[in-house]
Amino acid sequence: MSEEILTAEKPEYLLQVKNLKKYFPLKKSFLSKNQTYLRAVDGISFNLKQGKTVGIVGESGCGKTTMGRTVLRLYDVTGGEILFEGQDIANLKGEALRKIRPNFQMIFQDPYSSLSPRMPVGEIIGEAVRVHNIVPKSDYKDYIIDVMKKCGLQPHYFERYPHEFSGGQRQRICIAKALALKPKLVICDEPVSALDVSIQAQVINLFKDLQERDNLAYVFISHDLSVVEHISDEVGVMYLGNMVEFGSKKDLFDHPMHPYTQALFSAVPVPDPDVKMKRIILQGDIPSPANPPAGCKFHTRCSRCMDICKEVEPQFRDYGNGHCVACHLYPQE
């Protein structure tokens, strides 16, 4: 009798986010229907393959950071699915969540506040390595020093404290801290926004080198469109908790379809005095995520707004080559 060995098929995507929602209660009430919520993330969907980068852009307050933290389960999920290697982690708790945590890590925006001032660099990078038993105790120091070298940090930094380093070096410490757990997915929350331009280039190149060597997947959150264009394979544009456009880097930058994306890209300066940019100025302020407008959330600031935009929420549809847009300017059925 022959034995059949069944092997599980590896999922096409490392990360699949489906209709993800994160609401924060603002006013508590005994009746759930009377509760008021801030809809920080209100139905986000995207996929990410191993070794690829998804860039997330949008104005301050659109929910980029909350989305990243919710995907990592630093926040509880209000609704939707988060599939990591085919497993839904949206409702995992306790020991089950703790076991899978080393596979996804986060690099925070501010390297000054995300490092403990009371711990030396070696201890900061290695604390989680000890907790999750990544390497045997006998190999601990050699492993941490090896991770530091990969991130451009000298071995003698092991005993030094964060206040002794520059901003670029501190961000390298944050990167080493995340990579020490051998993750498959890293969420980068504006990791270069606090750095000088020359240091930004070094850190971005470090991200690219580490991705090529370790086959890492990144969700790269940033305001800087030039950085996103350089590092990303696909780009998503967020507005008031929703994804309004998503597609390959080339499609999105060459042919932005949503009026909000077009306005964002028109604000990027071009280093050529002979090129006249047609700047699209958005009118009004961003509506409150606690009380978003009906229909398309962008209609209050859109110069191409139609009557249907004020009443019916547009579908997030694929218009070819994975270029998805939520806008009534394009066919909805």
XYZ file of C-alpha atoms in Angstrom:
333
model
C 0.000 0.000 0.000
C 1.624 3.254 -1.151
C 1.760 6.204 1.211
C 0.566 9.528 -0.114
C 2.239 12.610 1.242
C -0.049 15.605 1.161
C 1.703 18.960 1.046
C -0.160 22.202 1.606
C 0.028 24.520 -1.360
C 1.928 27.710 -0.566
C -0.417 30.735 -0.826
C 0.250 33.176 -3.659
C 0.286 36.142 -1.280
C 2.165 36.506 1.995
C -0.378 39.053 3.250
C -4.006 39.523 2.238
C -6.022 42.315 3.839
C -9.760 42.050 3.159
C -12.224 44.813 4.072
C -10.225 45.711 7.199
C -11.959 48.024 9.681
C -10.759 49.692 12.868
C -13.193 51.913 14.768
C -12.439 53.739 18.028
C -15.404 54.466 20.348
C -15.767 58.190 21.115
C -18.935 58.291 23.208
C -20.015 55.282 25.219
C -23.668 54.396 25.565
C -25.665 51.536 27.058
C -27.346 51.160 23.673
C -24.855 50.088 21.021
C -26.852 51.877 18.295
C -26.242 55.206 20.074
C -22.448 54.779 20.248
C -20.275 57.170 18.245
C -17.176 55.793 16.527
C -14.135 57.317 14.875
C -13.737 55.289 11.674
C -9.952 55.355 11.393
C -9.822 52.426 8.940
C -13.070 51.799 7.096
C -12.771 48.879 4.674
C -9.215 48.491 3.332
C -8.243 45.666 0.950
C -4.885 44.831 -0.669
C -2.501 41.907 -1.278
C 1.272 41.646 -0.834
C 3.638 38.990 -2.206
C 6.819 37.735 -0.531
C 9.822 39.906 -1.406
C 7.675 42.817 -2.668
C 6.824 46.281 -1.338
C 3.452 48.020 -1.115
C 3.696 51.779 -0.604
C 0.841 53.519 1.253
C 0.374 57.280 0.761
C -2.180 59.886 1.806
C -2.654 63.017 3.882
C -2.019 63.141 7.626
C -4.963 61.652 9.486
C -6.126 59.375 6.647
C -5.503 56.201 8.698
C -2.177 54.935 7.267
C -0.492 54.313 10.639
C -3.653 52.867 12.223
C -3.972 50.482 9.279
C -0.349 49.338 9.735
C -0.745 48.806 13.456
C -4.028 46.939 12.982
C -2.452 44.607 10.399
C 0.250 43.840 12.996
C -2.470 43.259 15.616
C -1.182 46.056 17.848
C -4.844 47.118 17.725
C -7.815 44.763 17.874
C -9.686 44.372 14.597
C -13.211 45.808 14.346
C -14.022 43.921 11.137
C -12.516 42.195 8.108
C -9.782 39.615 7.589
C -5.975 39.649 7.808
C -4.570 36.549 6.101
C -0.873 35.948 6.804
C 0.417 32.967 4.802
C -3.200 31.892 4.383
C -3.992 32.001 8.124
C -6.528 34.544 9.399
C -4.815 36.367 12.279
C -7.540 38.996 12.778
C -8.981 37.246 15.833
C -5.921 35.429 17.180
C -5.224 35.994 20.876
C -2.899 34.925 23.656
C -0.306 32.244 22.967
C -1.418 31.668 19.355
C -0.741 35.326 18.501
C 2.514 35.372 20.482
C 3.904 32.409 18.502
C 3.285 34.048 15.126
C 4.423 37.570 16.131
C 8.136 37.229 15.182
C 7.041 36.812 11.540
C 5.875 40.438 11.272
C 7.574 43.498 12.752
C 7.225 47.285 12.658
C 9.713 50.133 12.263
C 8.270 53.256 13.844
C 8.402 56.822 12.578
C 10.415 58.456 15.356
C 13.769 56.772 16.150
C 14.169 59.105 19.143
C 11.119 57.885 21.061
C 10.956 54.233 19.927
C 14.200 53.232 21.710
C 14.486 52.831 25.480
C 17.049 55.352 26.846
C 17.870 53.010 29.770
C 19.029 50.033 27.717
C 22.249 49.589 25.705
C 21.927 48.926 21.964
C 22.749 45.214 22.235
C 19.990 44.718 24.801
C 17.457 46.737 22.759
C 18.076 44.639 19.646
C 18.274 41.342 21.536
C 15.446 41.643 24.060
C 12.804 40.045 21.814
C 15.371 37.513 20.518
C 15.644 36.188 24.081
C 11.875 36.183 24.663
C 11.131 34.215 21.491
C 14.214 31.939 21.721
C 15.367 32.804 18.202
C 18.899 31.475 18.835
C 20.561 29.436 21.632
C 21.926 31.453 24.578
C 25.506 30.522 23.653
C 25.101 32.168 20.219
C 23.157 35.209 21.453
C 25.863 37.907 21.378
C 27.417 36.724 18.102
C 23.970 36.700 16.493
C 23.145 40.256 17.662
C 26.508 41.584 16.449
C 25.939 39.897 13.082
C 22.523 41.589 12.772
C 24.120 44.930 13.712
C 26.766 44.548 10.996
C 24.097 43.802 8.372
C 22.410 47.083 9.312
C 25.616 49.120 9.140
C 26.280 49.267 12.907
C 29.741 48.702 14.374
C 30.205 45.853 16.918
C 31.487 48.257 19.617
C 28.053 49.962 19.606
C 26.769 46.927 21.539
C 27.374 48.520 24.967
C 26.459 52.103 24.014
C 23.151 53.898 24.665
C 20.704 55.483 22.149
C 21.456 59.092 23.194
C 25.020 58.642 21.893
C 23.850 58.199 18.281
C 22.641 60.396 15.428
C 19.142 60.097 13.917
C 20.318 57.907 11.039
C 22.176 55.555 13.375
C 19.150 55.316 15.676
C 16.956 54.373 12.745
C 19.470 51.649 11.841
C 19.138 50.377 15.428
C 15.340 50.267 14.955
C 15.787 48.324 11.706
C 18.191 45.877 13.400
C 15.725 45.439 16.275
C 12.985 44.452 13.799
C 15.185 42.183 11.652
C 16.687 40.320 14.619
C 13.483 38.246 14.840
C 13.882 37.012 11.230
C 10.509 38.421 10.080
C 8.874 37.816 6.716
C 6.872 41.063 6.778
C 8.037 44.492 7.979
C 5.690 47.471 8.246
C 7.683 50.706 7.901
C 5.810 53.696 9.311
C 7.477 56.745 7.717
C 10.924 55.401 8.682
C 12.907 58.181 6.949
C 10.701 61.255 7.493
C 12.726 62.441 10.515
C 16.095 62.097 8.737
C 18.220 64.383 6.552
C 17.983 63.781 2.795
C 21.480 62.265 2.552
C 20.748 59.917 5.457
C 17.361 59.056 3.931
C 19.117 57.734 0.822
C 21.404 55.515 2.937
C 18.486 54.062 4.921
C 16.355 53.492 1.785
C 19.275 51.683 0.111
C 19.673 49.602 3.275
C 15.985 48.614 3.061
C 16.468 47.547 -0.571
C 19.628 45.529 0.191
C 17.999 43.723 3.138
C 14.925 42.938 1.030
C 17.007 41.409 -1.766
C 19.102 39.336 0.640
C 16.356 38.104 3.003
C 13.345 38.202 0.619
C 11.475 40.547 2.968
C 8.037 41.990 2.229
C 7.439 45.637 3.163
C 4.366 47.774 3.737
C 5.991 51.202 3.354
C 3.948 54.113 4.766
C 5.156 57.562 3.716
C 4.225 61.127 2.770
C 7.178 61.378 0.402
C 6.004 60.271 -3.039
C 9.529 60.220 -4.470
C 10.626 57.737 -1.781
C 7.516 55.605 -2.387
C 8.171 55.617 -6.141
C 11.768 54.496 -5.560
C 11.114 51.620 -3.151
C 7.609 50.302 -4.002
C 6.325 47.671 -6.416
C 2.672 48.599 -5.851
C 1.126 51.724 -4.341
C -2.115 52.345 -2.440
C -3.652 55.786 -1.898
C -5.734 56.303 1.272
C -8.287 58.994 2.053
C -10.297 59.215 5.282
C -9.926 55.540 6.170
C -10.569 54.170 2.668
C -8.338 52.993 -0.163
C -9.313 55.159 -3.145
C -6.743 53.799 -5.623
C -4.344 50.865 -5.788
C -2.104 49.571 -8.555
C 1.402 48.929 -9.803
C 3.882 51.753 -9.303
C 4.158 52.394 -13.038
C 0.397 52.475 -13.666
C -0.307 54.703 -10.685
C 2.438 57.262 -11.340
C 1.949 57.325 -15.133
C -1.863 57.283 -15.154
C -3.417 58.309 -11.802
C -7.194 57.845 -12.162
C -8.753 59.140 -8.931
C -9.045 62.962 -8.570
C -7.456 62.756 -5.110
C -4.425 60.855 -6.454
C -4.084 63.396 -9.248
C -4.127 66.237 -6.705
C -1.470 64.515 -4.573
C 0.845 63.960 -7.534
C 0.388 67.526 -8.787
C 1.944 68.769 -5.525
C 5.259 66.969 -6.168
C 7.911 69.507 -7.222
C 9.786 68.800 -10.474
C 13.515 69.724 -10.496
C 13.288 71.463 -13.884
C 12.670 75.249 -14.131
C 11.269 74.892 -17.664
C 8.498 72.472 -16.640
C 5.234 74.182 -15.674
C 3.274 72.051 -13.221
C -0.502 72.334 -13.219
C -1.155 72.287 -9.496
C -4.568 70.968 -8.377
C -5.629 72.841 -5.236
C -8.101 70.959 -3.046
C -10.818 73.133 -1.497
C -11.953 72.883 2.105
C -10.755 70.722 4.997
C -10.724 66.956 5.479
C -14.090 65.863 6.970
C -14.125 64.276 10.412
C -13.647 60.474 10.405
C -16.177 60.413 13.268
C -18.830 61.873 10.962
C -17.801 61.163 7.343
C -19.938 62.506 4.476
C -22.420 60.226 2.697
C -21.562 58.720 -0.673
C -17.967 59.237 -1.768
C -16.012 60.636 1.183
C -13.956 62.820 -1.173
C -16.940 64.572 -2.811
C -16.781 67.591 -0.447
C -13.359 68.547 -1.887
C -13.585 67.165 -5.438
C -13.797 69.590 -8.379
C -15.375 66.846 -10.534
C -18.122 65.958 -8.058
C -21.448 64.753 -9.507
C -24.834 64.300 -7.822
C -24.350 60.529 -7.519
C -21.087 61.117 -5.604
C -23.051 62.766 -2.767
C -25.399 59.826 -2.309
C -23.832 56.527 -3.455
C -20.489 55.151 -2.247
C -18.394 54.107 -5.297
C -17.204 50.513 -5.663
C -13.496 49.726 -5.424
C -13.101 48.070 -8.832
C -10.285 46.703 -10.976
C -10.031 48.584 -14.291
C -7.247 46.411 -15.740
C -3.806 45.104 -14.692
C -4.779 45.222 -11.025
C -5.322 49.011 -11.154
C -8.237 49.471 -8.728
C -10.139 52.740 -8.199
C -13.190 53.798 -6.188
C -14.706 56.631 -8.262
C -17.990 57.361 -10.093
C -16.057 58.849 -13.010
C -15.536 55.262 -14.195
C -18.090 52.489 -14.930
C -19.406 50.916 -11.729
C -21.039 47.784 -13.118
